């Protein structure tokens, strides 16, 4: 079965600082990987996804993530945090059989002025 | 393009009562999902429909939860009777067809069971 681990339920950065949100997955085969963002009282919005091909994936709002098979990781980064980035971020994995999307428990990002 | 619509946005009930949630997916989306998101956790899939047929309901507590999508468009999720542990946000999502296409999420219904 697939599983996703997000290291750090809360991450706090200063405005303009690097954002790094960690995600590790377990899978017997290379999966599809996703990052979603959830703003308060809203549904989830897709930030970016990795399916095949280039391992560095660029998403919306300046975020990017790199798939590292050897480390079973898919960490999310943004060079310079903005106040509007404050939200909860979820990493998710989909088996290539397409059976089910499994989410991590989320990381709450706080951006301090 | 209108997004996924859900109602109500908030619901407070007492345990053992019944409750129903409604979802209208994006027009043309064949696949509809219901997720349960307990506070502090990621969403967990309850049921997936492809048109009006059930694809995956393995994580749906069938003794108290039911869902239908009769005409392959909107859907209703029901809980009867509710338990305290059902307090959560219930998210509806839709995609053009299947998991490989991006899922678009509604704003969710926040259920509190007292």
mmCIF file with all atom_site columns, N, CA, C and O in Angstrom, chain A residues 24-69:
data_model
loop_
_atom_site.group_PDB
_atom_site.id
_atom_site.type_symbol
_atom_site.label_atom_id
_atom_site.label_alt_id
_atom_site.label_comp_id
_atom_site.label_asym_id
_atom_site.label_entity_id
_atom_site.label_seq_id
_atom_site.pdbx_PDB_ins_code
_atom_site.Cartn_x
_atom_site.Cartn_y
_atom_site.Cartn_z
_atom_site.occupancy
_atom_site.B_iso_or_equiv
_atom_site.pdbx_formal_charge
_atom_site.auth_seq_id
_atom_site.auth_comp_id
_atom_site.auth_asym_id
_atom_site.auth_atom_id
_atom_site.pdbx_PDB_model_num
ATOM 1   N N  . UNK A 1 24 ? 8.091   12.410 1.800   1.00 0.00 ? 24 UNK A N  1
ATOM 2   C CA . UNK A 1 24 ? 8.640   11.106 1.427   1.00 0.00 ? 24 UNK A CA 1
ATOM 3   C C  . UNK A 1 24 ? 7.493   10.132 1.223   1.00 0.00 ? 24 UNK A C  1
ATOM 4   O O  . UNK A 1 24 ? 6.471   10.212 1.896   1.00 0.00 ? 24 UNK A O  1
ATOM 5   N N  . UNK A 1 25 ? 7.678   9.215  0.290   1.00 0.00 ? 25 UNK A N  1
ATOM 6   C CA . UNK A 1 25 ? 6.610   8.276  -0.018  1.00 0.00 ? 25 UNK A CA 1
ATOM 7   C C  . UNK A 1 25 ? 7.149   6.861  0.017   1.00 0.00 ? 25 UNK A C  1
ATOM 8   O O  . UNK A 1 25 ? 8.357   6.636  -0.049  1.00 0.00 ? 25 UNK A O  1
ATOM 9   N N  . UNK A 1 26 ? 6.254   5.922  0.132   1.00 0.00 ? 26 UNK A N  1
ATOM 10  C CA . UNK A 1 26 ? 6.636   4.524  0.003   1.00 0.00 ? 26 UNK A CA 1
ATOM 11  C C  . UNK A 1 26 ? 5.839   3.935  -1.144  1.00 0.00 ? 26 UNK A C  1
ATOM 12  O O  . UNK A 1 26 ? 4.622   4.137  -1.243  1.00 0.00 ? 26 UNK A O  1
ATOM 13  N N  . UNK A 1 27 ? 6.548   3.279  -2.033  1.00 0.00 ? 27 UNK A N  1
ATOM 14  C CA . UNK A 1 27 ? 5.892   2.682  -3.176  1.00 0.00 ? 27 UNK A CA 1
ATOM 15  C C  . UNK A 1 27 ? 6.814   1.650  -3.790  1.00 0.00 ? 27 UNK A C  1
ATOM 16  O O  . UNK A 1 27 ? 8.021   1.871  -3.858  1.00 0.00 ? 27 UNK A O  1
ATOM 17  N N  . UNK A 1 28 ? 6.246   0.581  -4.261  1.00 0.00 ? 28 UNK A N  1
ATOM 18  C CA . UNK A 1 28 ? 7.066   -0.466 -4.876  1.00 0.00 ? 28 UNK A CA 1
ATOM 19  C C  . UNK A 1 28 ? 7.389   -0.138 -6.325  1.00 0.00 ? 28 UNK A C  1
ATOM 20  O O  . UNK A 1 28 ? 8.303   -0.693 -6.911  1.00 0.00 ? 28 UNK A O  1
ATOM 21  N N  . UNK A 1 29 ? 6.631   0.767  -6.880  1.00 0.00 ? 29 UNK A N  1
ATOM 22  C CA . UNK A 1 29 ? 6.877   1.206  -8.257  1.00 0.00 ? 29 UNK A CA 1
ATOM 23  C C  . UNK A 1 29 ? 6.821   2.733  -8.286  1.00 0.00 ? 29 UNK A C  1
ATOM 24  O O  . UNK A 1 29 ? 6.222   3.346  -7.412  1.00 0.00 ? 29 UNK A O  1
ATOM 25  N N  . UNK A 1 30 ? 7.473   3.341  -9.286  1.00 0.00 ? 30 UNK A N  1
ATOM 26  C CA . UNK A 1 30 ? 7.424   4.816  -9.337  1.00 0.00 ? 30 UNK A CA 1
ATOM 27  C C  . UNK A 1 30 ? 5.988   5.300  -9.440  1.00 0.00 ? 30 UNK A C  1
ATOM 28  O O  . UNK A 1 30 ? 5.255   4.919  -10.345 1.00 0.00 ? 30 UNK A O  1
ATOM 29  N N  . UNK A 1 31 ? 5.586   6.118  -8.514  1.00 0.00 ? 31 UNK A N  1
ATOM 30  C CA . UNK A 1 31 ? 4.195   6.595  -8.505  1.00 0.00 ? 31 UNK A CA 1
ATOM 31  C C  . UNK A 1 31 ? 4.058   7.933  -9.219  1.00 0.00 ? 31 UNK A C  1
ATOM 32  O O  . UNK A 1 31 ? 5.035   8.508  -9.675  1.00 0.00 ? 31 UNK A O  1
ATOM 33  N N  . UNK A 1 32 ? 2.831   8.410  -9.297  1.00 0.00 ? 32 UNK A N  1
ATOM 34  C CA . UNK A 1 32 ? 2.590   9.803  -9.643  1.00 0.00 ? 32 UNK A CA 1
ATOM 35  C C  . UNK A 1 32 ? 2.535   10.572 -8.316  1.00 0.00 ? 32 UNK A C  1
ATOM 36  O O  . UNK A 1 32 ? 1.979   10.077 -7.331  1.00 0.00 ? 32 UNK A O  1
ATOM 37  N N  . UNK A 1 33 ? 3.086   11.773 -8.296  1.00 0.00 ? 33 UNK A N  1
ATOM 38  C CA . UNK A 1 33 ? 3.189   12.546 -7.064  1.00 0.00 ? 33 UNK A CA 1
ATOM 39  C C  . UNK A 1 33 ? 2.594   13.933 -7.256  1.00 0.00 ? 33 UNK A C  1
ATOM 40  O O  . UNK A 1 33 ? 2.733   14.521 -8.339  1.00 0.00 ? 33 UNK A O  1
ATOM 41  N N  . UNK A 1 34 ? 1.973   14.445 -6.208  1.00 0.00 ? 34 UNK A N  1
ATOM 42  C CA . UNK A 1 34 ? 1.260   15.712 -6.286  1.00 0.00 ? 34 UNK A CA 1
ATOM 43  C C  . UNK A 1 34 ? 1.531   16.553 -5.043  1.00 0.00 ? 34 UNK A C  1
ATOM 44  O O  . UNK A 1 34 ? 1.759   16.014 -3.955  1.00 0.00 ? 34 UNK A O  1
ATOM 45  N N  . UNK A 1 35 ? 1.465   17.865 -5.217  1.00 0.00 ? 35 UNK A N  1
ATOM 46  C CA . UNK A 1 35 ? 1.374   18.784 -4.094  1.00 0.00 ? 35 UNK A CA 1
ATOM 47  C C  . UNK A 1 35 ? 0.109   19.617 -4.282  1.00 0.00 ? 35 UNK A C  1
ATOM 48  O O  . UNK A 1 35 ? -0.134  20.171 -5.356  1.00 0.00 ? 35 UNK A O  1
ATOM 49  N N  . UNK A 1 36 ? -0.676  19.689 -3.185  1.00 0.00 ? 36 UNK A N  1
ATOM 50  C CA . UNK A 1 36 ? -1.878  20.508 -3.151  1.00 0.00 ? 36 UNK A CA 1
ATOM 51  C C  . UNK A 1 36 ? -1.719  21.569 -2.064  1.00 0.00 ? 36 UNK A C  1
ATOM 52  O O  . UNK A 1 36 ? -1.063  21.359 -1.051  1.00 0.00 ? 36 UNK A O  1
ATOM 53  N N  . UNK A 1 37 ? -2.408  22.702 -2.246  1.00 0.00 ? 37 UNK A N  1
ATOM 54  C CA . UNK A 1 37 ? -2.449  23.751 -1.235  1.00 0.00 ? 37 UNK A CA 1
ATOM 55  C C  . UNK A 1 37 ? -3.899  23.963 -0.818  1.00 0.00 ? 37 UNK A C  1
ATOM 56  O O  . UNK A 1 37 ? -4.814  23.850 -1.637  1.00 0.00 ? 37 UNK A O  1
ATOM 57  N N  . UNK A 1 38 ? -4.097  24.208 0.471   1.00 0.00 ? 38 UNK A N  1
ATOM 58  C CA . UNK A 1 38 ? -5.443  24.457 0.994   1.00 0.00 ? 38 UNK A CA 1
ATOM 59  C C  . UNK A 1 38 ? -5.427  25.718 1.828   1.00 0.00 ? 38 UNK A C  1
ATOM 60  O O  . UNK A 1 38 ? -4.778  25.779 2.881   1.00 0.00 ? 38 UNK A O  1
ATOM 61  N N  . UNK A 1 39 ? -6.163  26.735 1.365   1.00 0.00 ? 39 UNK A N  1
ATOM 62  C CA . UNK A 1 39 ? -6.322  27.962 2.116   1.00 0.00 ? 39 UNK A CA 1
ATOM 63  C C  . UNK A 1 39 ? -7.492  27.796 3.085   1.00 0.00 ? 39 UNK A C  1
ATOM 64  O O  . UNK A 1 39 ? -8.381  26.971 2.850   1.00 0.00 ? 39 UNK A O  1
ATOM 65  N N  . UNK A 1 40 ? -7.540  28.578 4.146   1.00 0.00 ? 40 UNK A N  1
ATOM 66  C CA . UNK A 1 40 ? -8.605  28.414 5.155   1.00 0.00 ? 40 UNK A CA 1
ATOM 67  C C  . UNK A 1 40 ? -9.995  28.430 4.537   1.00 0.00 ? 40 UNK A C  1
ATOM 68  O O  . UNK A 1 40 ? -10.309 29.274 3.693   1.00 0.00 ? 40 UNK A O  1
ATOM 69  N N  . UNK A 1 41 ? -10.777 27.454 4.941   1.00 0.00 ? 41 UNK A N  1
ATOM 70  C CA . UNK A 1 41 ? -12.180 27.338 4.523   1.00 0.00 ? 41 UNK A CA 1
ATOM 71  C C  . UNK A 1 41 ? -12.344 27.168 3.015   1.00 0.00 ? 41 UNK A C  1
ATOM 72  O O  . UNK A 1 41 ? -13.374 27.559 2.451   1.00 0.00 ? 41 UNK A O  1
ATOM 73  N N  . UNK A 1 42 ? -11.327 26.632 2.364   1.00 0.00 ? 42 UNK A N  1
ATOM 74  C CA . UNK A 1 42 ? -11.410 26.362 0.936   1.00 0.00 ? 42 UNK A CA 1
ATOM 75  C C  . UNK A 1 42 ? -11.028 24.915 0.648   1.00 0.00 ? 42 UNK A C  1
ATOM 76  O O  . UNK A 1 42 ? -10.468 24.220 1.501   1.00 0.00 ? 42 UNK A O  1
ATOM 77  N N  . UNK A 1 43 ? -11.340 24.485 -0.556  1.00 0.00 ? 43 UNK A N  1
ATOM 78  C CA . UNK A 1 43 ? -10.934 23.161 -0.976  1.00 0.00 ? 43 UNK A CA 1
ATOM 79  C C  . UNK A 1 43 ? -9.469  23.147 -1.377  1.00 0.00 ? 43 UNK A C  1
ATOM 80  O O  . UNK A 1 43 ? -8.765  24.154 -1.270  1.00 0.00 ? 43 UNK A O  1
ATOM 81  N N  . UNK A 1 44 ? -8.998  22.007 -1.817  1.00 0.00 ? 44 UNK A N  1
ATOM 82  C CA . UNK A 1 44 ? -7.601  21.869 -2.216  1.00 0.00 ? 44 UNK A CA 1
ATOM 83  C C  . UNK A 1 44 ? -7.402  22.333 -3.654  1.00 0.00 ? 44 UNK A C  1
ATOM 84  O O  . UNK A 1 44 ? -8.270  22.131 -4.503  1.00 0.00 ? 44 UNK A O  1
ATOM 85  N N  . UNK A 1 45 ? -6.235  22.905 -3.895  1.00 0.00 ? 45 UNK A N  1
ATOM 86  C CA . UNK A 1 45 ? -5.877  23.362 -5.236  1.00 0.00 ? 45 UNK A CA 1
ATOM 87  C C  . UNK A 1 45 ? -4.556  22.717 -5.629  1.00 0.00 ? 45 UNK A C  1
ATOM 88  O O  . UNK A 1 45 ? -3.607  22.707 -4.836  1.00 0.00 ? 45 UNK A O  1
ATOM 89  N N  . UNK A 1 46 ? -4.482  22.187 -6.838  1.00 0.00 ? 46 UNK A N  1
ATOM 90  C CA . UNK A 1 46 ? -3.273  21.540 -7.291  1.00 0.00 ? 46 UNK A CA 1
ATOM 91  C C  . UNK A 1 46 ? -2.171  22.571 -7.534  1.00 0.00 ? 46 UNK A C  1
ATOM 92  O O  . UNK A 1 46 ? -2.365  23.535 -8.266  1.00 0.00 ? 46 UNK A O  1
ATOM 93  N N  . UNK A 1 47 ? -1.006  22.350 -6.905  1.00 0.00 ? 47 UNK A N  1
ATOM 94  C CA . UNK A 1 47 ? 0.167   23.204 -7.126  1.00 0.00 ? 47 UNK A CA 1
ATOM 95  C C  . UNK A 1 47 ? 1.011   22.679 -8.274  1.00 0.00 ? 47 UNK A C  1
ATOM 96  O O  . UNK A 1 47 ? 1.443   23.440 -9.130  1.00 0.00 ? 47 UNK A O  1
ATOM 97  N N  . UNK A 1 48 ? 1.278   21.381 -8.251  1.00 0.00 ? 48 UNK A N  1
ATOM 98  C CA . UNK A 1 48 ? 2.109   20.758 -9.282  1.00 0.00 ? 48 UNK A CA 1
ATOM 99  C C  . UNK A 1 48 ? 1.996   19.248 -9.171  1.00 0.00 ? 48 UNK A C  1
ATOM 100 O O  . UNK A 1 48 ? 1.496   18.732 -8.175  1.00 0.00 ? 48 UNK A O  1
ATOM 101 N N  . UNK A 1 49 ? 2.472   18.565 -10.230 1.00 0.00 ? 49 UNK A N  1
ATOM 102 C CA . UNK A 1 49 ? 2.435   17.111 -10.223 1.00 0.00 ? 49 UNK A CA 1
ATOM 103 C C  . UNK A 1 49 ? 3.601   16.548 -11.019 1.00 0.00 ? 49 UNK A C  1
ATOM 104 O O  . UNK A 1 49 ? 4.108   17.174 -11.958 1.00 0.00 ? 49 UNK A O  1
ATOM 105 N N  . UNK A 1 50 ? 4.044   15.372 -10.603 1.00 0.00 ? 50 UNK A N  1
ATOM 106 C CA . UNK A 1 50 ? 5.043   14.619 -11.341 1.00 0.00 ? 50 UNK A CA 1
ATOM 107 C C  . UNK A 1 50 ? 4.400   13.333 -11.836 1.00 0.00 ? 50 UNK A C  1
ATOM 108 O O  . UNK A 1 50 ? 3.810   12.590 -11.055 1.00 0.00 ? 50 UNK A O  1
ATOM 109 N N  . UNK A 1 51 ? 4.541   13.081 -13.129 1.00 0.00 ? 51 UNK A N  1
ATOM 110 C CA . UNK A 1 51 ? 4.053   11.813 -13.674 1.00 0.00 ? 51 UNK A CA 1
ATOM 111 C C  . UNK A 1 51 ? 5.229   11.045 -14.252 1.00 0.00 ? 51 UNK A C  1
ATOM 112 O O  . UNK A 1 51 ? 5.661   10.041 -13.707 1.00 0.00 ? 51 UNK A O  1
ATOM 113 N N  . UNK A 1 52 ? 5.779   11.528 -15.333 1.00 0.00 ? 52 UNK A N  1
ATOM 114 C CA . UNK A 1 52 ? 6.976   10.916 -15.912 1.00 0.00 ? 52 UNK A CA 1
ATOM 115 C C  . UNK A 1 52 ? 7.829   12.035 -16.494 1.00 0.00 ? 52 UNK A C  1
ATOM 116 O O  . UNK A 1 52 ? 7.411   13.188 -16.554 1.00 0.00 ? 52 UNK A O  1
ATOM 117 N N  . UNK A 1 53 ? 9.046   11.677 -16.927 1.00 0.00 ? 53 UNK A N  1
ATOM 118 C CA . UNK A 1 53 ? 9.876   12.675 -17.581 1.00 0.00 ? 53 UNK A CA 1
ATOM 119 C C  . UNK A 1 53 ? 10.729  13.462 -16.609 1.00 0.00 ? 53 UNK A C  1
ATOM 120 O O  . UNK A 1 53 ? 11.261  12.921 -15.635 1.00 0.00 ? 53 UNK A O  1
ATOM 121 N N  . UNK A 1 54 ? 10.856  14.753 -16.862 1.00 0.00 ? 54 UNK A N  1
ATOM 122 C CA . UNK A 1 54 ? 11.738  15.619 -16.075 1.00 0.00 ? 54 UNK A CA 1
ATOM 123 C C  . UNK A 1 54 ? 11.397  15.531 -14.589 1.00 0.00 ? 54 UNK A C  1
ATOM 124 O O  . UNK A 1 54 ? 10.239  15.631 -14.197 1.00 0.00 ? 54 UNK A O  1
ATOM 125 N N  . UNK A 1 55 ? 12.439  15.362 -13.777 1.00 0.00 ? 55 UNK A N  1
ATOM 126 C CA . UNK A 1 55 ? 12.221  15.151 -12.346 1.00 0.00 ? 55 UNK A CA 1
ATOM 127 C C  . UNK A 1 55 ? 12.017  16.454 -11.580 1.00 0.00 ? 55 UNK A C  1
ATOM 128 O O  . UNK A 1 55 ? 11.542  16.437 -10.451 1.00 0.00 ? 55 UNK A O  1
ATOM 129 N N  . UNK A 1 56 ? 12.391  17.584 -12.175 1.00 0.00 ? 56 UNK A N  1
ATOM 130 C CA . UNK A 1 56 ? 12.141  18.880 -11.550 1.00 0.00 ? 56 UNK A CA 1
ATOM 131 C C  . UNK A 1 56 ? 10.864  19.444 -12.170 1.00 0.00 ? 56 UNK A C  1
ATOM 132 O O  . UNK A 1 56 ? 10.807  19.708 -13.366 1.00 0.00 ? 56 UNK A O  1
ATOM 133 N N  . UNK A 1 57 ? 9.881   19.633 -11.322 1.00 0.00 ? 57 UNK A N  1
ATOM 134 C CA . UNK A 1 57 ? 8.565   20.045 -11.805 1.00 0.00 ? 57 UNK A CA 1
ATOM 135 C C  . UNK A 1 57 ? 8.257   21.454 -11.300 1.00 0.00 ? 57 UNK A C  1
ATOM 136 O O  . UNK A 1 57 ? 8.423   21.733 -10.114 1.00 0.00 ? 57 UNK A O  1
ATOM 137 N N  . UNK A 1 58 ? 7.834   22.300 -12.190 1.00 0.00 ? 58 UNK A N  1
ATOM 138 C CA . UNK A 1 58 ? 7.467   23.667 -11.805 1.00 0.00 ? 58 UNK A CA 1
ATOM 139 C C  . UNK A 1 58 ? 5.951   23.778 -11.719 1.00 0.00 ? 58 UNK A C  1
ATOM 140 O O  . UNK A 1 58 ? 5.223   23.203 -12.551 1.00 0.00 ? 58 UNK A O  1
ATOM 141 N N  . UNK A 1 59 ? 5.490   24.511 -10.694 1.00 0.00 ? 59 UNK A N  1
ATOM 142 C CA . UNK A 1 59 ? 4.058   24.660 -10.519 1.00 0.00 ? 59 UNK A CA 1
ATOM 143 C C  . UNK A 1 59 ? 3.645   26.111 -10.485 1.00 0.00 ? 59 UNK A C  1
ATOM 144 O O  . UNK A 1 59 ? 4.373   27.001 -10.925 1.00 0.00 ? 59 UNK A O  1
ATOM 145 N N  . UNK A 1 60 ? 2.470   26.329 -9.925  1.00 0.00 ? 60 UNK A N  1
ATOM 146 C CA . UNK A 1 60 ? 1.950   27.689 -9.857  1.00 0.00 ? 60 UNK A CA 1
ATOM 147 C C  . UNK A 1 60 ? 2.560   28.436 -8.673  1.00 0.00 ? 60 UNK A C  1
ATOM 148 O O  . UNK A 1 60 ? 3.125   27.819 -7.759  1.00 0.00 ? 60 UNK A O  1
ATOM 149 N N  . UNK A 1 61 ? 2.451   29.754 -8.710  1.00 0.00 ? 61 UNK A N  1
ATOM 150 C CA . UNK A 1 61 ? 2.873   30.625 -7.610  1.00 0.00 ? 61 UNK A CA 1
ATOM 151 C C  . UNK A 1 61 ? 4.359   30.499 -7.267  1.00 0.00 ? 61 UNK A C  1
ATOM 152 O O  . UNK A 1 61 ? 4.751   30.773 -6.135  1.00 0.00 ? 61 UNK A O  1
ATOM 153 N N  . UNK A 1 62 ? 5.187   30.089 -8.221  1.00 0.00 ? 62 UNK A N  1
ATOM 154 C CA . UNK A 1 62 ? 6.621   30.036 -8.004  1.00 0.00 ? 62 UNK A CA 1
ATOM 155 C C  . UNK A 1 62 ? 7.136   28.803 -7.289  1.00 0.00 ? 62 UNK A C  1
ATOM 156 O O  . UNK A 1 62 ? 8.314   28.708 -6.951  1.00 0.00 ? 62 UNK A O  1
ATOM 157 N N  . UNK A 1 63 ? 6.279   27.835 -7.041  1.00 0.00 ? 63 UNK A N  1
ATOM 158 C CA . UNK A 1 63 ? 6.691   26.601 -6.367  1.00 0.00 ? 63 UNK A CA 1
ATOM 159 C C  . UNK A 1 63 ? 7.268   25.601 -7.372  1.00 0.00 ? 63 UNK A C  1
ATOM 160 O O  . UNK A 1 63 ? 6.879   25.587 -8.536  1.00 0.00 ? 63 UNK A O  1
ATOM 161 N N  . UNK A 1 64 ? 8.168   24.772 -6.874  1.00 0.00 ? 64 UNK A N  1
ATOM 162 C CA . UNK A 1 64 ? 8.673   23.671 -7.665  1.00 0.00 ? 64 UNK A CA 1
ATOM 163 C C  . UNK A 1 64 ? 8.998   22.499 -6.739  1.00 0.00 ? 64 UNK A C  1
ATOM 164 O O  . UNK A 1 64 ? 9.115   22.662 -5.515  1.00 0.00 ? 64 UNK A O  1
ATOM 165 N N  . UNK A 1 65 ? 9.102   21.319 -7.324  1.00 0.00 ? 65 UNK A N  1
ATOM 166 C CA . UNK A 1 65 ? 9.412   20.121 -6.544  1.00 0.00 ? 65 UNK A CA 1
ATOM 167 C C  . UNK A 1 65 ? 10.290  19.207 -7.385  1.00 0.00 ? 65 UNK A C  1
ATOM 168 O O  . UNK A 1 65 ? 10.193  19.201 -8.619  1.00 0.00 ? 65 UNK A O  1
ATOM 169 N N  . UNK A 1 66 ? 11.115  18.442 -6.711  1.00 0.00 ? 66 UNK A N  1
ATOM 170 C CA . UNK A 1 66 ? 12.008  17.524 -7.416  1.00 0.00 ? 66 UNK A CA 1
ATOM 171 C C  . UNK A 1 66 ? 11.767  16.095 -6.974  1.00 0.00 ? 66 UNK A C  1
ATOM 172 O O  . UNK A 1 66 ? 11.791  15.791 -5.773  1.00 0.00 ? 66 UNK A O  1
ATOM 173 N N  . UNK A 1 67 ? 11.523  15.239 -7.937  1.00 0.00 ? 67 UNK A N  1
ATOM 174 C CA . UNK A 1 67 ? 11.346  13.815 -7.671  1.00 0.00 ? 67 UNK A CA 1
ATOM 175 C C  . UNK A 1 67 ? 12.718  13.161 -7.597  1.00 0.00 ? 67 UNK A C  1
ATOM 176 O O  . UNK A 1 67 ? 13.495  13.236 -8.544  1.00 0.00 ? 67 UNK A O  1
ATOM 177 N N  . UNK A 1 68 ? 13.010  12.550 -6.440  1.00 0.00 ? 68 UNK A N  1
ATOM 178 C CA . UNK A 1 68 ? 14.274  11.838 -6.258  1.00 0.00 ? 68 UNK A CA 1
ATOM 179 C C  . UNK A 1 68 ? 13.957  10.390 -5.910  1.00 0.00 ? 68 UNK A C  1
ATOM 180 O O  . UNK A 1 68 ? 13.638  10.065 -4.761  1.00 0.00 ? 68 UNK A O  1
ATOM 181 N N  . UNK A 1 69 ? 14.085  9.540  -6.925  1.00 0.00 ? 69 UNK A N  1
ATOM 182 C CA . UNK A 1 69 ? 13.713  8.139  -6.756  1.00 0.00 ? 69 UNK A CA 1
ATOM 183 C C  . UNK A 1 69 ? 14.569  7.460  -5.692  1.00 0.00 ? 69 UNK A C  1
ATOM 184 O O  . UNK A 1 69 ? 14.070  6.698  -4.865  1.00 0.00 ? 69 UNK A O  1
#
